[in-house]
PDB file of C-alpha atoms and ligand atoms in Angstrom:
ATOM      1  CA  MET T 265      50.529  66.593 -10.300  1.00 94.00           C
ATOM      2  CA  HIS T 266      53.722  66.635 -12.707  1.00 96.00           C
ATOM      3  CA  ILE T 267      57.035  66.337 -11.592  1.00 97.00           C
ATOM      4  CA  ALA T 268      59.656  66.597 -14.379  1.00 98.00           C
ATOM      5  CA  ILE T 269      63.273  65.225 -14.461  1.00 98.00           C
ATOM      6  CA  VAL T 270      66.206  66.882 -16.272  1.00 98.00           C
ATOM      7  CA  GLY T 271      69.944  66.833 -16.466  1.00 98.00           C
ATOM      8  CA  ASN T 272      72.415  65.606 -18.944  1.00 98.00           C
ATOM      9  CA  ILE T 273      73.242  62.387 -20.941  1.00 98.00           C
ATOM     10  CA  GLY T 274      73.352  59.890 -18.180  1.00 97.00           C
ATOM     11  CA  ALA T 275      72.628  61.737 -14.752  1.00 98.00           C
ATOM     12  CA  GLY T 276      70.052  58.884 -13.713  1.00 98.00           C
ATOM     13  CA  LYS T 277      66.617  60.755 -15.235  1.00 98.00           C
ATOM     14  CA  THR T 278      64.844  57.427 -16.673  1.00 97.00           C
ATOM     15  CA  THR T 279      66.246  55.441 -13.748  1.00 97.00           C
ATOM     16  CA  LEU T 280      64.728  57.510 -11.388  1.00 98.00           C
ATOM     17  CA  ALA T 281      61.629  58.565 -13.380  1.00 98.00           C
ATOM     18  CA  ASN T 282      60.844  54.553 -13.006  1.00 98.00           C
ATOM     19  CA  LYS T 283      61.335  54.570  -9.454  1.00 98.00           C
ATOM     20  CA  LEU T 284      59.175  57.572  -8.726  1.00 98.00           C
ATOM     21  CA  ALA T 285      56.587  56.399 -10.698  1.00 97.00           C
ATOM     22  CA  HIS T 286      56.256  53.267  -8.813  1.00 97.00           C
ATOM     23  CA  HIS T 287      56.815  55.114  -5.478  1.00 96.00           C
ATOM     24  CA  PHE T 288      53.865  57.859  -6.398  1.00 96.00           C
ATOM     25  CA  ASN T 289      51.882  55.217  -8.266  1.00 96.00           C
ATOM     26  CA  TRP T 290      51.953  57.605 -11.040  1.00 96.00           C
ATOM     27  CA  GLU T 291      52.199  57.919 -14.811  1.00 95.00           C
ATOM     28  CA  VAL T 292      55.754  57.607 -16.141  1.00 97.00           C
ATOM     29  CA  PHE T 293      56.829  59.185 -19.523  1.00 96.00           C
ATOM     30  CA  LEU T 294      60.043  58.368 -20.875  1.00 95.00           C
ATOM     31  CA  GLU T 295      61.835  59.924 -24.123  1.00 90.00           C
ATOM     32  CA  ASP T 296      61.413  58.275 -27.290  1.00 78.00           C
ATOM     33  CA  VAL T 297      64.948  57.161 -27.966  1.00 88.00           C
ATOM     34  CA  ASP T 298      64.962  53.567 -29.272  1.00 87.00           C
ATOM     35  CA  HIS T 299      62.253  54.514 -32.157  1.00 91.00           C
ATOM     36  CA  ASN T 300      64.306  57.685 -32.513  1.00 95.00           C
ATOM     37  CA  PRO T 301      65.153  57.595 -36.341  1.00 97.00           C
ATOM     38  CA  TYR T 302      67.676  60.062 -36.361  1.00 97.00           C
ATOM     39  CA  LEU T 303      70.056  59.956 -33.308  1.00 96.00           C
ATOM     40  CA  LYS T 304      72.410  57.040 -34.677  1.00 96.00           C
ATOM     41  CA  ASP T 305      73.097  59.156 -37.415  1.00 97.00           C
ATOM     42  CA  PHE T 306      73.556  62.564 -35.569  1.00 97.00           C
ATOM     43  CA  TYR T 307      76.167  60.566 -33.290  1.00 97.00           C
ATOM     44  CA  ASP T 308      78.257  60.019 -36.548  1.00 96.00           C
ATOM     45  CA  ASP T 309      77.672  63.304 -37.981  1.00 97.00           C
ATOM     46  CA  MET T 310      76.465  66.641 -36.028  1.00 97.00           C
ATOM     47  CA  PRO T 311      76.477  69.173 -38.482  1.00 98.00           C
ATOM     48  CA  ARG T 312      74.576  66.869 -40.977  1.00 98.00           C
ATOM     49  CA  TRP T 313      71.631  65.668 -38.685  1.00 98.00           C
ATOM     50  CA  ALA T 314      71.505  68.465 -36.170  1.00 98.00           C
ATOM     51  CA  PHE T 315      68.701  70.215 -37.241  1.00 98.00           C
ATOM     52  CA  HIS T 316      66.121  67.067 -38.204  1.00 98.00           C
ATOM     53  CA  LEU T 317      66.993  65.351 -34.836  1.00 98.00           C
ATOM     54  CA  GLN T 318      65.927  68.741 -32.980  1.00 98.00           C
ATOM     55  CA  VAL T 319      62.762  68.937 -35.192  1.00 98.00           C
ATOM     56  CA  TYR T 320      62.118  65.079 -34.287  1.00 97.00           C
ATOM     57  CA  PHE T 321      62.857  65.969 -30.674  1.00 97.00           C
ATOM     58  CA  LEU T 322      60.407  69.036 -30.406  1.00 97.00           C
ATOM     59  CA  ASN T 323      57.770  67.292 -32.234  1.00 96.00           C
ATOM     60  CA  SER T 324      57.607  63.876 -29.911  1.00 95.00           C
ATOM     61  CA  ARG T 325      58.238  66.291 -26.689  1.00 96.00           C
ATOM     62  CA  PHE T 326      55.472  68.760 -27.586  1.00 96.00           C
ATOM     63  CA  ARG T 327      53.187  65.509 -28.582  1.00 96.00           C
ATOM     64  CA  GLN T 328      53.901  64.298 -24.746  1.00 96.00           C
ATOM     65  CA  THR T 329      53.332  67.918 -23.178  1.00 95.00           C
ATOM     66  CA  GLN T 330      49.841  67.634 -24.562  1.00 94.00           C
ATOM     67  CA  ARG T 331      49.298  63.864 -23.336  1.00 94.00           C
ATOM     68  CA  ILE T 332      50.527  65.006 -19.782  1.00 95.00           C
ATOM     69  CA  LYS T 333      47.965  68.051 -19.984  1.00 93.00           C
ATOM     70  CA  GLU T 334      45.286  65.698 -20.191  1.00 92.00           C
ATOM     71  CA  LEU T 335      46.379  63.303 -17.351  1.00 92.00           C
ATOM     72  CA  GLN T 336      46.591  66.273 -15.270  1.00 89.00           C
ATOM     73  CA  GLN T 337      43.072  67.389 -16.189  1.00 89.00           C
ATOM     74  CA  ALA T 338      41.865  63.839 -15.138  1.00 88.00           C
ATOM     75  CA  SER T 339      43.886  64.530 -11.852  1.00 89.00           C
ATOM     76  CA  LYS T 340      46.407  61.698 -12.503  1.00 92.00           C
ATOM     77  CA  GLY T 341      50.094  62.180 -11.148  1.00 95.00           C
ATOM     78  CA  VAL T 342      52.660  62.489 -13.908  1.00 97.00           C
ATOM     79  CA  ILE T 343      56.675  61.907 -14.070  1.00 97.00           C
ATOM     80  CA  GLN T 344      58.185  62.940 -16.925  1.00 97.00           C
ATOM     81  CA  ASP T 345      61.870  62.035 -18.070  1.00 97.00           C
ATOM     82  CA  ARG T 346      63.439  65.454 -19.832  1.00 98.00           C
ATOM     83  CA  THR T 347      61.607  68.428 -20.955  1.00 98.00           C
ATOM     84  CA  ILE T 348      60.734  70.512 -24.354  1.00 97.00           C
ATOM     85  CA  TYR T 349      62.477  73.037 -22.541  1.00 98.00           C
ATOM     86  CA  GLU T 350      66.229  71.244 -22.541  1.00 98.00           C
ATOM     87  CA  ASP T 351      65.770  70.682 -26.267  1.00 98.00           C
ATOM     88  CA  ALA T 352      65.907  74.204 -27.037  1.00 98.00           C
ATOM     89  CA  HIS T 353      68.037  75.722 -24.238  1.00 98.00           C
ATOM     90  CA  ILE T 354      70.113  73.090 -23.648  1.00 98.00           C
ATOM     91  CA  PHE T 355      70.526  70.887 -26.924  1.00 98.00           C
ATOM     92  CA  ALA T 356      69.683  73.062 -29.762  1.00 98.00           C
ATOM     93  CA  ALA T 357      71.633  76.026 -28.105  1.00 98.00           C
ATOM     94  CA  ASN T 358      74.876  74.165 -27.839  1.00 98.00           C
ATOM     95  CA  LEU T 359      74.550  72.838 -31.296  1.00 98.00           C
ATOM     96  CA  HIS T 360      74.435  76.456 -32.438  1.00 98.00           C
ATOM     97  CA  GLN T 361      77.035  77.915 -30.150  1.00 98.00           C
ATOM     98  CA  SER T 362      79.366  75.198 -31.231  1.00 98.00           C
ATOM     99  CA  SER T 363      78.874  75.797 -34.681  1.00 98.00           C
ATOM    100  CA  LEU T 364      77.502  72.193 -35.221  1.00 98.00           C
ATOM    101  CA  MET T 365      73.805  73.841 -36.279  1.00 98.00           C
ATOM    102  CA  ALA T 366      73.597  76.860 -38.923  1.00 97.00           C
ATOM    103  CA  GLU T 367      72.496  80.157 -37.939  1.00 98.00           C
ATOM    104  CA  ARG T 368      69.229  80.106 -40.407  1.00 98.00           C
ATOM    105  CA  ASP T 369      68.198  76.243 -39.118  1.00 98.00           C
ATOM    106  CA  TYR T 370      68.343  77.358 -35.349  1.00 98.00           C
ATOM    107  CA  LEU T 371      66.623  80.288 -36.391  1.00 98.00           C
ATOM    108  CA  ASN T 372      63.965  78.173 -37.862  1.00 98.00           C
ATOM    109  CA  TYR T 373      64.185  76.155 -35.114  1.00 98.00           C
ATOM    110  CA  LEU T 374      63.634  78.612 -32.514  1.00 98.00           C
ATOM    111  CA  GLY T 375      60.463  79.976 -34.519  1.00 97.00           C
ATOM    112  CA  LEU T 376      58.877  76.703 -34.250  1.00 97.00           C
ATOM    113  CA  PHE T 377      59.649  76.047 -30.434  1.00 98.00           C
ATOM    114  CA  GLU T 378      58.276  79.762 -29.701  1.00 97.00           C
ATOM    115  CA  SER T 379      55.144  78.706 -31.566  1.00 96.00           C
ATOM    116  CA  MET T 380      54.714  75.784 -29.470  1.00 96.00           C
ATOM    117  CA  ILE T 381      55.736  76.901 -25.815  1.00 95.00           C
ATOM    118  CA  SER T 382      52.785  79.074 -25.553  1.00 93.00           C
ATOM    119  CA  MET T 383      50.882  75.650 -25.381  1.00 94.00           C
ATOM    120  CA  VAL T 384      53.048  74.065 -22.727  1.00 95.00           C
ATOM    121  CA  GLU T 385      52.341  74.084 -19.342  1.00 94.00           C
ATOM    122  CA  PRO T 386      55.359  74.071 -16.964  1.00 96.00           C
ATOM    123  CA  PRO T 387      55.646  71.210 -14.321  1.00 97.00           C
ATOM    124  CA  ASP T 388      54.454  71.619 -10.587  1.00 96.00           C
ATOM    125  CA  LEU T 389      58.423  70.565  -9.813  1.00 97.00           C
ATOM    126  CA  LEU T 390      61.549  70.678 -11.983  1.00 98.00           C
ATOM    127  CA  LEU T 391      63.692  67.939 -10.689  1.00 98.00           C
ATOM    128  CA  TYR T 392      67.644  68.706 -11.506  1.00 98.00           C
ATOM    129  CA  LEU T 393      69.745  65.882 -11.407  1.00 98.00           C
ATOM    130  CA  ARG T 394      73.222  67.638 -11.010  1.00 98.00           C
ATOM    131  CA  ALA T 395      75.927  65.220 -12.134  1.00 98.00           C
ATOM    132  CA  ASP T 396      79.883  65.762 -12.782  1.00 98.00           C
ATOM    133  CA  LEU T 397      81.669  64.606 -15.878  1.00 98.00           C
ATOM    134  CA  PRO T 398      83.100  61.249 -14.344  1.00 98.00           C
ATOM    135  CA  LYS T 399      79.728  60.136 -12.739  1.00 98.00           C
ATOM    136  CA  LEU T 400      78.190  61.038 -16.475  1.00 98.00           C
ATOM    137  CA  VAL T 401      80.760  59.094 -18.459  1.00 97.00           C
ATOM    138  CA  SER T 402      80.448  56.110 -16.434  1.00 96.00           C
ATOM    139  CA  GLN T 403      76.903  55.859 -15.942  1.00 97.00           C
ATOM    140  CA  ILE T 404      76.872  56.061 -20.314  1.00 97.00           C
ATOM    141  CA  GLU T 405      79.178  53.429 -20.163  1.00 95.00           C
ATOM    142  CA  LYS T 406      76.789  51.313 -17.914  1.00 94.00           C
ATOM    143  CA  ARG T 407      74.125  51.660 -19.935  1.00 92.00           C
ATOM    144  CA  ASN T 408      76.091  50.852 -23.121  1.00 91.00           C
ATOM    145  CA  ARG T 409      74.263  52.212 -26.121  1.00 93.00           C
ATOM    146  CA  ASP T 410      76.631  51.621 -28.806  1.00 92.00           C
ATOM    147  CA  TYR T 411      76.005  55.052 -31.013  1.00 93.00           C
ATOM    148  CA  GLU T 412      76.783  56.911 -27.452  1.00 95.00           C
ATOM    149  CA  ASN T 413      80.256  55.466 -27.411  1.00 90.00           C
ATOM    150  CA  ASN T 414      81.186  58.244 -29.663  1.00 86.00           C
ATOM    151  CA  ILE T 415      80.317  61.017 -26.943  1.00 96.00           C
ATOM    152  CA  LYS T 416      82.991  63.775 -26.472  1.00 96.00           C
ATOM    153  CA  ILE T 417      83.756  64.635 -23.109  1.00 97.00           C
ATOM    154  CA  GLU T 418      83.661  68.179 -24.291  1.00 98.00           C
ATOM    155  CA  TYR T 419      80.055  67.632 -25.611  1.00 98.00           C
ATOM    156  CA  LEU T 420      79.143  66.491 -22.139  1.00 98.00           C
ATOM    157  CA  ARG T 421      80.672  69.658 -20.561  1.00 98.00           C
ATOM    158  CA  ASN T 422      79.254  72.210 -22.606  1.00 98.00           C
ATOM    159  CA  LEU T 423      75.652  70.515 -21.912  1.00 98.00           C
ATOM    160  CA  ASN T 424      76.597  70.870 -18.476  1.00 98.00           C
ATOM    161  CA  GLU T 425      77.511  74.364 -18.667  1.00 98.00           C
ATOM    162  CA  HIS T 426      74.070  75.137 -20.343  1.00 98.00           C
ATOM    163  CA  TYR T 427      72.043  73.117 -17.909  1.00 98.00           C
ATOM    164  CA  GLU T 428      73.742  75.312 -14.759  1.00 98.00           C
ATOM    165  CA  HIS T 429      73.083  78.382 -16.729  1.00 98.00           C
ATOM    166  CA  TRP T 430      69.674  77.588 -17.602  1.00 98.00           C
ATOM    167  CA  ILE T 431      68.748  76.467 -13.972  1.00 98.00           C
ATOM    168  CA  SER T 432      70.220  79.209 -12.711  1.00 98.00           C
ATOM    169  CA  ASN T 433      67.644  81.410 -14.503  1.00 97.00           C
ATOM    170  CA  TYR T 434      64.392  78.901 -13.967  1.00 97.00           C
ATOM    171  CA  LYS T 435      61.663  80.718 -13.081  1.00 94.00           C
ATOM    172  CA  HIS T 436      58.491  78.546 -14.445  1.00 94.00           C
ATOM    173  CA  GLY T 437      57.826  77.172 -11.043  1.00 95.00           C
ATOM    174  CA  LYS T 438      59.275  74.856  -8.019  1.00 97.00           C
ATOM    175  CA  LEU T 439      62.783  73.520  -8.450  1.00 98.00           C
ATOM    176  CA  LEU T 440      64.611  71.125  -6.622  1.00 98.00           C
ATOM    177  CA  ILE T 441      68.227  70.542  -7.361  1.00 98.00           C
ATOM    178  CA  VAL T 442      69.630  67.098  -6.398  1.00 98.00           C
ATOM    179  CA  ASP T 443      73.391  66.392  -6.636  1.00 98.00           C
ATOM    180  CA  VAL T 444      73.901  62.698  -7.645  1.00 98.00           C
ATOM    181  CA  ASN T 445      77.460  62.353  -8.127  1.00 98.00           C
ATOM    182  CA  ASN T 446      77.288  60.159  -4.338  1.00 96.00           C
ATOM    183  CA  LEU T 447      73.736  58.997  -4.541  1.00 96.00           C
ATOM    184  CA  ASP T 448      73.341  55.531  -5.835  1.00 96.00           C
ATOM    185  CA  TYR T 449      69.628  54.725  -6.263  1.00 96.00           C
ATOM    186  CA  VAL T 450      70.230  51.749  -8.138  1.00 95.00           C
ATOM    187  CA  HIS T 451      71.404  49.926  -5.198  1.00 95.00           C
ATOM    188  CA  ASN T 452      70.719  52.144  -2.026  1.00 96.00           C
ATOM    189  CA  PRO T 453      66.958  52.228  -1.137  1.00 95.00           C
ATOM    190  CA  GLU T 454      68.167  54.890   1.422  1.00 97.00           C
ATOM    191  CA  ASP T 455      69.425  57.295  -1.256  1.00 97.00           C
ATOM    192  CA  LEU T 456      66.099  56.997  -3.066  1.00 97.00           C
ATOM    193  CA  SER T 457      64.426  58.127   0.200  1.00 97.00           C
ATOM    194  CA  VAL T 458      66.572  60.799   0.263  1.00 96.00           C
ATOM    195  CA  ILE T 459      65.293  62.423  -2.928  1.00 97.00           C
ATOM    196  CA  ILE T 460      61.907  61.542  -2.019  1.00 97.00           C
ATOM    197  CA  GLU T 461      61.405  63.376   1.301  1.00 96.00           C
ATOM    198  CA  LYS T 462      63.111  66.365  -0.699  1.00 97.00           C
ATOM    199  CA  ILE T 463      60.420  66.066  -3.190  1.00 97.00           C
ATOM    200  CA  ASN T 464      57.907  65.857  -0.307  1.00 95.00           C
ATOM    201  CA  SER T 465      59.325  68.531   1.464  1.00 95.00           C
ATOM    202  CA  THR T 466      59.389  70.757  -1.800  1.00 95.00           C
ATOM    203  CA  LEU T 467      56.027  70.130  -3.010  1.00 92.00           C
ATOM    204  CA  PHE T 468      53.833  69.646  -0.152  1.00 88.00           C
ATOM    205  CA  GLY T 469      56.049  71.287   2.627  1.00 87.00           C
ATOM    206  CA  LEU T 470      56.144  68.012   4.653  1.00 59.00           C
ATOM    207  CA  PHE T 471      59.145  66.838   6.932  1.00 58.00           C
TER     208      PHE T 471
HETATM  209  N1  ADP V 583      72.435  57.298  -8.872  1.00 81.79           N
HETATM  210  C1  ADP V 583      72.776  56.422  -9.716  1.00 81.79           C
HETATM  211  N2  ADP V 583      74.033  55.437  -9.153  1.00 81.79           N
HETATM  212  C2  ADP V 583      74.345  54.526  -9.647  1.00 81.79           C
HETATM  213  N3  ADP V 583      74.082  54.323 -11.096  1.00 81.79           N
HETATM  214  C3  ADP V 583      73.029  54.814 -11.619  1.00 81.79           C
HETATM  215  C4  ADP V 583      72.422  56.003 -11.069  1.00 81.79           C
HETATM  216  N4  ADP V 583      71.511  56.736 -11.874  1.00 81.79           N
HETATM  217  C5  ADP V 583      71.549  55.761 -12.962  1.00 81.79           C
HETATM  218  N5  ADP V 583      72.548  54.842 -13.022  1.00 81.79           N
HETATM  219  C6  ADP V 583      73.010  53.820 -13.747  1.00 81.79           C
HETATM  220  O1  ADP V 583      73.310  54.581 -14.854  1.00 81.79           O
HETATM  221  C7  ADP V 583      72.922  54.160 -15.974  1.00 81.79           C
HETATM  222  C8  ADP V 583      72.593  55.704 -17.059  1.00 81.79           C
HETATM  223  O2  ADP V 583      71.312  56.030 -16.427  1.00 81.79           O
HETATM  224  P1  ADP V 583      69.776  56.562 -16.825  1.00 81.79           P
HETATM  225  O3  ADP V 583      68.833  56.631 -16.041  1.00 81.79           O
HETATM  226  O4  ADP V 583      69.583  55.845 -18.651  1.00 81.79           O
HETATM  227  O5  ADP V 583      70.090  58.051 -17.539  1.00 81.79           O
HETATM  228  P2  ADP V 583      69.523  58.918 -18.203  1.00 81.79           P
HETATM  229  O6  ADP V 583      68.020  58.949 -18.208  1.00 81.79           O
HETATM  230  O7  ADP V 583      69.749  60.354 -17.493  1.00 81.79           O
HETATM  231  O8  ADP V 583      70.164  59.333 -19.480  1.00 81.79           O
HETATM  232  C9  ADP V 583      71.877  53.222 -15.916  1.00 81.79           C
HETATM  233  O9  ADP V 583      72.573  51.961 -16.222  1.00 81.79           O
HETATM  234  C10 ADP V 583      71.567  52.941 -14.536  1.00 81.79           C
HETATM  235  O10 ADP V 583      71.074  52.041 -14.172  1.00 81.79           O
HETATM  236  N1  LIG V 584      66.798  67.549 -27.834  1.00 81.79           N
HETATM  237  C1  LIG V 584      68.052  66.722 -28.225  1.00 81.79           C
HETATM  238  N2  LIG V 584      69.406  66.822 -28.694  1.00 81.79           N
HETATM  239  C2  LIG V 584      70.481  65.953 -28.859  1.00 81.79           C
HETATM  240  N3  LIG V 584      70.497  65.002 -28.357  1.00 81.79           N
HETATM  241  C3  LIG V 584      69.331  64.582 -27.271  1.00 81.79           C
HETATM  242  C4  LIG V 584      68.088  65.754 -26.936  1.00 81.79           C
HETATM  243  N4  LIG V 584      67.394  65.246 -26.331  1.00 81.79           N
HETATM  244  C5  LIG V 584      67.547  63.705 -25.845  1.00 81.79           C
HETATM  245  N5  LIG V 584      69.113  63.483 -26.711  1.00 81.79           N
HETATM  246  C6  LIG V 584      69.878  62.098 -26.753  1.00 81.79           C
HETATM  247  C7  LIG V 584      71.005  62.382 -25.364  1.00 81.79           C
HETATM  248  C8  LIG V 584      71.056  60.787 -25.289  1.00 81.79           C
HETATM  249  O1  LIG V 584      72.025  60.255 -26.340  1.00 81.79           O
HETATM  250  C9  LIG V 584      69.636  60.192 -25.863  1.00 81.79           C
HETATM  251  C10 LIG V 584      68.857  59.769 -24.583  1.00 81.79           C
HETATM  252  O2  LIG V 584      68.918  60.887 -23.760  1.00 81.79           O
HETATM  253  P1  LIG V 584      69.329  60.442 -22.096  1.00 81.79           P
HETATM  254  O3  LIG V 584      69.748  61.547 -21.178  1.00 81.79           O
HETATM  255  O4  LIG V 584      70.112  59.450 -21.979  1.00 81.79           O
HETATM  256  O5  LIG V 584      67.929  60.291 -21.689  1.00 81.79           O
HETATM  257  O6  LIG V 584      69.188  61.161 -26.661  1.00 81.79           O
END
């Protein structure tokens, strides 16, 4: 079983991924943020580093999907924090649309993505955490990564629009949308239980 958690920056994916992995006793696959050699530079100068960052994320996410495939073949459960789909359909698409990634770089990137995606299996469940801008901003502030202090509201708004468009066209498998604006699964165990019930019901038809 493979559940992938998707959503904008600060939506609460990592926090929920860890909690679900603990609950189901499954492996958790998180993003490579701390060792990412481009992320800080990217936030300082997006046009300069957009292509480098996207290639780095694409490669690390692709490797992760191959490890997830192996675990699934061994009948192990997996919770994944963010997917390769988001890199291309949300982040790279947004950079290109916002003229922060040049046309030739975007087409080059898309060619690489298309070559890889045929080897990627979609998750059994895609869990989208929908959050409005005030929730995202307050949670990004709460996390307090210095390089994310420069993130513009406009950037988050554009990403949210890409998410809504992508999710409304998602056809690879089961999809669960959870509005997290009024949920606090950090402090309220009942809020976590609500999400777990929804997952069980969507995946296994329980409840
Ligand atoms: N539903 C929630 N309610 C309150 N705080 C949350 C919630 N989800 C996440 N947080 C807090 O917000 C911050 C960002 O969450 P995180 O899981 O790192 O988001 P993401 O992985 O989506 O970027 C963390 O400090 C986390 O404890
Ligand atoms: N593909 C990506 N392009 C640009 N930035 C990305 C991409 N994937 C992740 N990120 C950034 C966004 C955040 O600053 C960090 C971690 O993501 P988070 O949503 O906080 O888990 O990486």
